Short mmCIF file of C-alpha atoms and ligand atoms in Angstrom, two decimals:
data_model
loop_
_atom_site.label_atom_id
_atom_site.label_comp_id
_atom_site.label_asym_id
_atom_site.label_seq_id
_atom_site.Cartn_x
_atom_site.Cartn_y
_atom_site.Cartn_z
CA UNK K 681 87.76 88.89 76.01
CA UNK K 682 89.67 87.45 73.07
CA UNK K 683 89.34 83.94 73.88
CA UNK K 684 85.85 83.75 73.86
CA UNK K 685 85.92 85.26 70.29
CA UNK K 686 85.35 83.14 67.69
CA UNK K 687 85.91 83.65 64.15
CA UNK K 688 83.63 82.34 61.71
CA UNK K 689 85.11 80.92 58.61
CA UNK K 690 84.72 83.51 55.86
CA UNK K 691 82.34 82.77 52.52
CA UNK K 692 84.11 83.37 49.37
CA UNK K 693 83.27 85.18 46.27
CA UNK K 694 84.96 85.51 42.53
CA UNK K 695 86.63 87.85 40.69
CA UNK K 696 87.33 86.76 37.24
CA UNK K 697 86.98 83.35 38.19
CA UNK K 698 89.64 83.77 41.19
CA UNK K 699 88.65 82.22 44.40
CA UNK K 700 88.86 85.54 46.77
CA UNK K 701 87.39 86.12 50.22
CA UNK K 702 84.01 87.62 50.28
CA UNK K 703 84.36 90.90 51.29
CA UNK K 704 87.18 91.92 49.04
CA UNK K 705 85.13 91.12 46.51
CA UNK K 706 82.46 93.30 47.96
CA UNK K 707 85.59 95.88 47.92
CA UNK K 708 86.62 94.73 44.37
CA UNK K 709 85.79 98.16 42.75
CA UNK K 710 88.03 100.02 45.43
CA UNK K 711 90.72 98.07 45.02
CA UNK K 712 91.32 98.33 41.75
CA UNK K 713 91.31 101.76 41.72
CA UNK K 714 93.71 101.77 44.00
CA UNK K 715 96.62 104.44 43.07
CA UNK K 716 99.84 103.81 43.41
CA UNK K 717 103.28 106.17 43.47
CA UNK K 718 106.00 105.11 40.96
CA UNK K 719 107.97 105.12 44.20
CA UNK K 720 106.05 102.34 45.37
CA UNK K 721 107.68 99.10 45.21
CA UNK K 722 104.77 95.62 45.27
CA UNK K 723 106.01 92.57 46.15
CA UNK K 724 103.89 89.30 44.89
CA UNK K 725 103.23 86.02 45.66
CA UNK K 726 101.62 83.11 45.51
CA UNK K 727 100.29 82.49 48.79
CA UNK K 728 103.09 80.65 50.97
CA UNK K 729 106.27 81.51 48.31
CA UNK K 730 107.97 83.07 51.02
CA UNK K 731 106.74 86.53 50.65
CA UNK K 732 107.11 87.61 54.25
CA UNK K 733 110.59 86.44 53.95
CA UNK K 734 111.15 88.41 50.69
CA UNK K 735 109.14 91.65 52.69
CA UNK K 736 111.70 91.74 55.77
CA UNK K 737 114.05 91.39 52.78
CA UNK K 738 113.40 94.40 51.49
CA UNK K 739 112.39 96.41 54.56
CA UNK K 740 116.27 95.86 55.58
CA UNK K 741 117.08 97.18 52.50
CA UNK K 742 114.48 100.32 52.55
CA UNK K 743 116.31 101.18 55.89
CA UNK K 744 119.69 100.74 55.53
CA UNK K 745 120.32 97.43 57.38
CA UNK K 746 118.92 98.97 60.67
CA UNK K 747 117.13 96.08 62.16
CA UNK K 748 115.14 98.13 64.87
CA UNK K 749 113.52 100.36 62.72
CA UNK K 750 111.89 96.58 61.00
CA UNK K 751 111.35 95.85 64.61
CA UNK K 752 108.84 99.23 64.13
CA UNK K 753 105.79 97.49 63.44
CA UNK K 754 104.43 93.98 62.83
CA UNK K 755 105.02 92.66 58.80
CA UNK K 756 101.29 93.56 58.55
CA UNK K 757 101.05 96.87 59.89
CA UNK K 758 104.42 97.97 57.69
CA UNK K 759 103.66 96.67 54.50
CA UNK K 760 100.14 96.94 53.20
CA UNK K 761 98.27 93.96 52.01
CA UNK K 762 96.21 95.49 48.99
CA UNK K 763 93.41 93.49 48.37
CA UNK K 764 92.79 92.00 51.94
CA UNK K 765 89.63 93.06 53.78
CA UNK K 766 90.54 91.38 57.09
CA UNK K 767 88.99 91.07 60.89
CA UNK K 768 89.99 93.37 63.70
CA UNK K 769 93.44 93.73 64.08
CA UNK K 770 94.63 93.27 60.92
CA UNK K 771 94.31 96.54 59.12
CA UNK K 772 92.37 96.56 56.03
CA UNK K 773 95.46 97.07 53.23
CA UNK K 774 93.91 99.92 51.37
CA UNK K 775 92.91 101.86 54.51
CA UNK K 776 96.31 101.33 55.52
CA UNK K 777 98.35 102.22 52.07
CA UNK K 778 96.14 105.40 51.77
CA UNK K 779 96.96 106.49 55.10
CA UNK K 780 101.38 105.99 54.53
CA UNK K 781 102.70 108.50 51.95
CA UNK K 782 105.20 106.62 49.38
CA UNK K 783 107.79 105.22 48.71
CA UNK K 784 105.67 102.15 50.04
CA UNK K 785 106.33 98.58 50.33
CA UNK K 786 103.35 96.99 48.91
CA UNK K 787 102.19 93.31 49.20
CA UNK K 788 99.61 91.35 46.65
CA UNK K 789 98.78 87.67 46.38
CA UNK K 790 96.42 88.67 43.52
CA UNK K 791 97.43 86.86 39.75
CA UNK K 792 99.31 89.44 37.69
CA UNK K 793 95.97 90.37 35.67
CA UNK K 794 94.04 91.32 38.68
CA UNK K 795 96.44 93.84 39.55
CA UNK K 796 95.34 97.21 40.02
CA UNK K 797 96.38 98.98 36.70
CA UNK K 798 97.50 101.93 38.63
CA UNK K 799 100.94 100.06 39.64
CA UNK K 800 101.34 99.48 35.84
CA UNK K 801 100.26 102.80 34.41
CA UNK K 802 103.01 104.06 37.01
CA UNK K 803 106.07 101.55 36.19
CA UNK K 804 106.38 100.59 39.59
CA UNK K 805 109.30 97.80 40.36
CA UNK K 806 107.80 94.41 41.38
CA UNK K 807 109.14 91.55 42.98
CA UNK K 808 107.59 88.39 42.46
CA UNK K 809 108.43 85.10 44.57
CA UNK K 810 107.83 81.80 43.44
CA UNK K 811 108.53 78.28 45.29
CA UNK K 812 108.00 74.91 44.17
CA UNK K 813 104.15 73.97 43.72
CA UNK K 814 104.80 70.87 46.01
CA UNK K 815 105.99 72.51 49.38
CA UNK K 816 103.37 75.75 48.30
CA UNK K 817 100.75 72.91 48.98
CA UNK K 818 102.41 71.44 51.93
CA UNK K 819 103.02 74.76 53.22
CA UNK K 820 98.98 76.38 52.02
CA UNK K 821 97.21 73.32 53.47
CA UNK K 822 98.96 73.39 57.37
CA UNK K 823 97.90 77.79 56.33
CA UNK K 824 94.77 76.98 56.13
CA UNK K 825 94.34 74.73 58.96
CA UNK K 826 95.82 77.45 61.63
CA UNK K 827 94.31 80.73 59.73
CA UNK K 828 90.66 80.96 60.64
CA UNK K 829 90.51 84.09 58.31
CA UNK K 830 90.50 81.40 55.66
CA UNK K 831 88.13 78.05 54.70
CA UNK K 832 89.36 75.38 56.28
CA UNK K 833 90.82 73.36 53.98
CA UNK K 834 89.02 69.60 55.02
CA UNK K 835 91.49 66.21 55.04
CA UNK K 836 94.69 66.24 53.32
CA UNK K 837 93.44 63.77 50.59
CA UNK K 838 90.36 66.63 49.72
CA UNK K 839 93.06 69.73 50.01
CA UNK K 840 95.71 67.66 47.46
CA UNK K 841 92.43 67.95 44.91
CA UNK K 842 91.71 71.26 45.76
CA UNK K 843 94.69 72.30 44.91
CA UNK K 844 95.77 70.84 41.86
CA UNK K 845 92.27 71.69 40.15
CA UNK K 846 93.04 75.77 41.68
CA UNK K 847 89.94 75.42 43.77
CA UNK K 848 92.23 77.05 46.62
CA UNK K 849 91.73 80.98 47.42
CA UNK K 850 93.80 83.41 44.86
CA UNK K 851 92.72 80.36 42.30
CA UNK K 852 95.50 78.15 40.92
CA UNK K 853 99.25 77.86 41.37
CA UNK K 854 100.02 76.99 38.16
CA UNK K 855 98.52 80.03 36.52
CA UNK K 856 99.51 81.87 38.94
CA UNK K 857 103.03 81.33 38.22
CA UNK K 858 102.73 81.64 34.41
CA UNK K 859 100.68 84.94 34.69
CA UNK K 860 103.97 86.04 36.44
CA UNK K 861 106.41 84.58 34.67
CA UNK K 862 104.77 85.91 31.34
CA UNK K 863 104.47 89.22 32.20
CA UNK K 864 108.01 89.44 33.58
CA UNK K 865 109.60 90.89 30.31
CA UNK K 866 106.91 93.41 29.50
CA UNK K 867 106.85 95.19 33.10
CA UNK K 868 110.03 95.76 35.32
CA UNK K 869 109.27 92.17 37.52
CA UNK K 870 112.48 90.70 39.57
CA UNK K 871 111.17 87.29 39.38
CA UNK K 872 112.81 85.10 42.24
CA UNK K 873 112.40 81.70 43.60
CA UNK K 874 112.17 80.26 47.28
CA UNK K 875 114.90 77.31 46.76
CA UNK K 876 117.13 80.21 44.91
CA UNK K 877 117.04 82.15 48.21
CA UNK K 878 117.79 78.87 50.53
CA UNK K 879 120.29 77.85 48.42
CA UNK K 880 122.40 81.26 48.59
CA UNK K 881 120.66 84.28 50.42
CA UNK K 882 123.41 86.36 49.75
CA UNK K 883 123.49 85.90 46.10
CA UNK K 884 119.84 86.16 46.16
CA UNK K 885 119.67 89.54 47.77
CA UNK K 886 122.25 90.91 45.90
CA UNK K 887 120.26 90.46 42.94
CA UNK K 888 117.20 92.32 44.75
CA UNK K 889 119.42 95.30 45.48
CA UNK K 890 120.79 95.72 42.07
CA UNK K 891 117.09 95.70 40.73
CA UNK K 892 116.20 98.27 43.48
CA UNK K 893 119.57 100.30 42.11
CA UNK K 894 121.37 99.61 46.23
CA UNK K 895 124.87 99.24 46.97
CA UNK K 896 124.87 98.64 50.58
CA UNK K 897 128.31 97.46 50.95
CA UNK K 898 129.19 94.22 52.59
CA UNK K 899 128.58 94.54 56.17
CA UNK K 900 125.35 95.54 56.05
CA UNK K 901 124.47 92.57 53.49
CA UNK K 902 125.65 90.37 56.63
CA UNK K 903 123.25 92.01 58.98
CA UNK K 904 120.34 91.92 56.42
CA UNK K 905 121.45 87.54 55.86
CA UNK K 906 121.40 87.31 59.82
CA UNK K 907 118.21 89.08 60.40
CA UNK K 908 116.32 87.59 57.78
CA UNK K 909 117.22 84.35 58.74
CA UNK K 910 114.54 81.45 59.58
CA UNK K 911 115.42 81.43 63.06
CA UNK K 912 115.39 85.03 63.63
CA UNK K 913 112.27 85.44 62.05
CA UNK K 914 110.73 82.80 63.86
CA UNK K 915 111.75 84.33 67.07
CA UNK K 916 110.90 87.88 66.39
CA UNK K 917 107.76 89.03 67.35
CA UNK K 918 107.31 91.67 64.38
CA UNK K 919 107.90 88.65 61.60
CA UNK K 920 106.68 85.80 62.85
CA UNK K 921 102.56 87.34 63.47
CA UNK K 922 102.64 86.10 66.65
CA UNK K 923 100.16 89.30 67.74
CA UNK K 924 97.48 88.13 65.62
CA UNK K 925 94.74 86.86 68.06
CA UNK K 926 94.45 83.35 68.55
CA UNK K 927 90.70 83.23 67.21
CA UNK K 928 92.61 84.01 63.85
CA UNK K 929 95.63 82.78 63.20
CA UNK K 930 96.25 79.74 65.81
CA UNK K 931 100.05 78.86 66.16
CA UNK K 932 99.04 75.85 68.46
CA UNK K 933 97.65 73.91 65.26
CA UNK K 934 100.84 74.92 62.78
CA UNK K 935 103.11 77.73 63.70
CA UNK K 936 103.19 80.59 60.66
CA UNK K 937 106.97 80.17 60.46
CA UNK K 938 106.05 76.30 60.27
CA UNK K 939 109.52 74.40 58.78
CA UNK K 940 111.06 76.86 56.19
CA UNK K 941 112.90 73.60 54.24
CA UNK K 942 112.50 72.46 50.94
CA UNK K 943 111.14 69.15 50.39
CA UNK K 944 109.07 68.65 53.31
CA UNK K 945 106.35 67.49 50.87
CA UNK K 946 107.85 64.16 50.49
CA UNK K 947 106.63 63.72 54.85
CA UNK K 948 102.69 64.03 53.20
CA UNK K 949 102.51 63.37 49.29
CA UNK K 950 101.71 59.47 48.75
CA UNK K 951 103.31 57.69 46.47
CA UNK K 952 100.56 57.40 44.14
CA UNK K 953 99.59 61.76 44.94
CA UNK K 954 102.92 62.45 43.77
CA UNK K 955 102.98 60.17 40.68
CA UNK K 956 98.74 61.97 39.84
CA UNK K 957 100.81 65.35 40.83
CA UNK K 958 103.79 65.24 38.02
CA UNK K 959 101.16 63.89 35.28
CA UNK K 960 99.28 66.39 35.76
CA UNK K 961 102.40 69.23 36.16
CA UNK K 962 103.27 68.17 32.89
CA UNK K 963 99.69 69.31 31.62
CA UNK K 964 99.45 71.86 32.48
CA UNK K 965 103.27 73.13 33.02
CA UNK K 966 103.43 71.89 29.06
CA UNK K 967 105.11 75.18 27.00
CA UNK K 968 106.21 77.07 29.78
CA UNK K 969 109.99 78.09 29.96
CA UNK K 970 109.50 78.14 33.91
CA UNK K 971 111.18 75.36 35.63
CA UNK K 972 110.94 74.39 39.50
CA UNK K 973 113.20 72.74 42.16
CA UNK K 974 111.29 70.45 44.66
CA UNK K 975 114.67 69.45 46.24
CA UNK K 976 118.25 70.81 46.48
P1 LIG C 2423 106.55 76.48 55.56
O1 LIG C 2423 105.09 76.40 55.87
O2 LIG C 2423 106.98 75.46 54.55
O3 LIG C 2423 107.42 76.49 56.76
P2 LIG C 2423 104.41 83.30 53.06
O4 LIG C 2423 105.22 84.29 53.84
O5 LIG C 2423 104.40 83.60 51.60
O6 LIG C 2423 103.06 83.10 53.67
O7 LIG C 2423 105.19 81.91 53.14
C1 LIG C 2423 105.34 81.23 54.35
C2 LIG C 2423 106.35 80.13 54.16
O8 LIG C 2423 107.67 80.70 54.06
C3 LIG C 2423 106.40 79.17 55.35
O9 LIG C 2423 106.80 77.90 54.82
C4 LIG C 2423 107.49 79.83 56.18
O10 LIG C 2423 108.07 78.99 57.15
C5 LIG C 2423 108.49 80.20 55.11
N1 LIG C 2423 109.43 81.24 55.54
C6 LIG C 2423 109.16 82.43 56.10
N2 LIG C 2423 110.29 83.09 56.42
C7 LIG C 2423 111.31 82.29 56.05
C8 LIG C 2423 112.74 82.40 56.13
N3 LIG C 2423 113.32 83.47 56.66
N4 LIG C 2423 113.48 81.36 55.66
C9 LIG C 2423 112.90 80.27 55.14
N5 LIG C 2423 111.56 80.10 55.03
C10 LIG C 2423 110.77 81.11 55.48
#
């Protein structure tokens, strides 16, 4: 009987001072011995960048534009999740990538150093997504509230703090974007950005098919802008995790396809949070070449 399941709220461990869920740091070892195929392509993320966007992406592409063959599985049980050790459903994401044969679709919320070596020793392609640290709060905080497979995240006042001092789980944006961004010329790393996708999808994911060497001609480009769309993710059952048990992820607190806009952060940053929130950007932004749009 699912509804009388409850899900307890899980403890949390570190690994190299990264806030991660308990039990994949009881897995730690495993995971980073993890080996990958240079087939295998890993898409990364900050939590909440859009990466389930950018995996549906790419899944169109993998298949040709055939949207029934992405309506094979849900986003979870396609694309493994490498370092999560998650309840019943949700398939644990190195039992699952061990069990598909390559060329696999990989996805990691981990900071670029915590990334199993194997995916470096092999020169596997990466996409990384990246989306203004303003809406990645917004967006983490309402995440947090519906996903019991994560702490709850208290009042919005105690989450804003959380956040900007990377007390969070996968540790802070901000060096989580750097990490990225710094690594981006020494390994082959599309590095894309949420409002750059909004803005023009199709420009967008042309730029992920070049980097994945595609040409899939105009038509299909169409179908793959259509499918991927908010709406049609929201409504389809395989993107939107809708068959995640209510005991974990609970739509009826904050849907997981929850607004898809940018700026919604001005509806729940104060005036005076936002004014603290660019001081300290600056900070710690200082002598980075990385620059973010919070609105269009
Ligand atoms: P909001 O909470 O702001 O709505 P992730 O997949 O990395 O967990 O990110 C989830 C965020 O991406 C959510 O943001 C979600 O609505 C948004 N998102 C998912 N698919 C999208 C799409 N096709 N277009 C725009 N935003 C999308």
């Amino acid at each position: 009987d699912l509804k009388a399941e409850r899900l307890t709220r899980p403890n949390m461990g570190h690994i190299g001072g990264i806030l991660l869920d308990e039990n994949t740091c009881n897995t730690w070892s495993q995971i980073c011995d993890f080996q990958a195929s240079s087939e295998d392509l890993l898409v990364a993320a900050y939590p909440k960048a859009g990466i389930t966007w950018m995996q549906e992406i790419v899944d169109m592409i993998h298949h040709g534009g055939d949207e029934q063959m992405c309506k094979r599985a849900p986003t979870y049980d396609r694309h493994p999740f490498i370092e999560i050790v998650a309840p019943k459903p949700v398939p644990s994401g190195l039992e699952l990538a061990k069990a598909m044969s390559p060329p696999r679709i990989i996805k990691t919320h981990l900071p670029v150093q915590l990334v199993p070596l194997s995916f470096w020793k092999q020169d596997c392609k990466v996409i990384y997504v990246a989306r203004n640290p303003k809406d990645s709060l917004v967006s983490y905080y309402h995440f947090q509230r519906m996903n019991h497979g994560l702490p709850a995240p208290g009042t919005w006042d105690e989450y804003f703090d959380a956040f900007l001092a990377g007390e969070v789980p996968w540790g802070s944006w901000y060096d989580h974007v750097k990490g990225w961004w710094n690594a981006k010329d020494r390994q082959r790393i599309l590095f894309t950005f949420y409002e750059d996708l909004k803005e023009d999808p199709k420009r967008e994911i042309q730029k992920v098919l070049q980097f994945l060497g595609k040409d899939l001609g105009d038509a299909v480009l169409e179908k793959i802008i259509h499918h991927t769309s908010f709406q049609e993710m929201k409504n389809n059952p395989m993107t939107n995790y809708s068959s995640i048990p209510s005991f974990i992820f609970d739509h009826s607190i904050s849907p997981f396809l929850r607004k898809g806009t940018i700026g919604d952060w001005k509806n729940h940053f104060s005036v005076a949070q936002n004014e603290r929130f660019d001081e300290d950007y600056e900070k710690k932004m200082s002598g980075t070449s990385l620059k973010f749009r919070s609105e269009l």
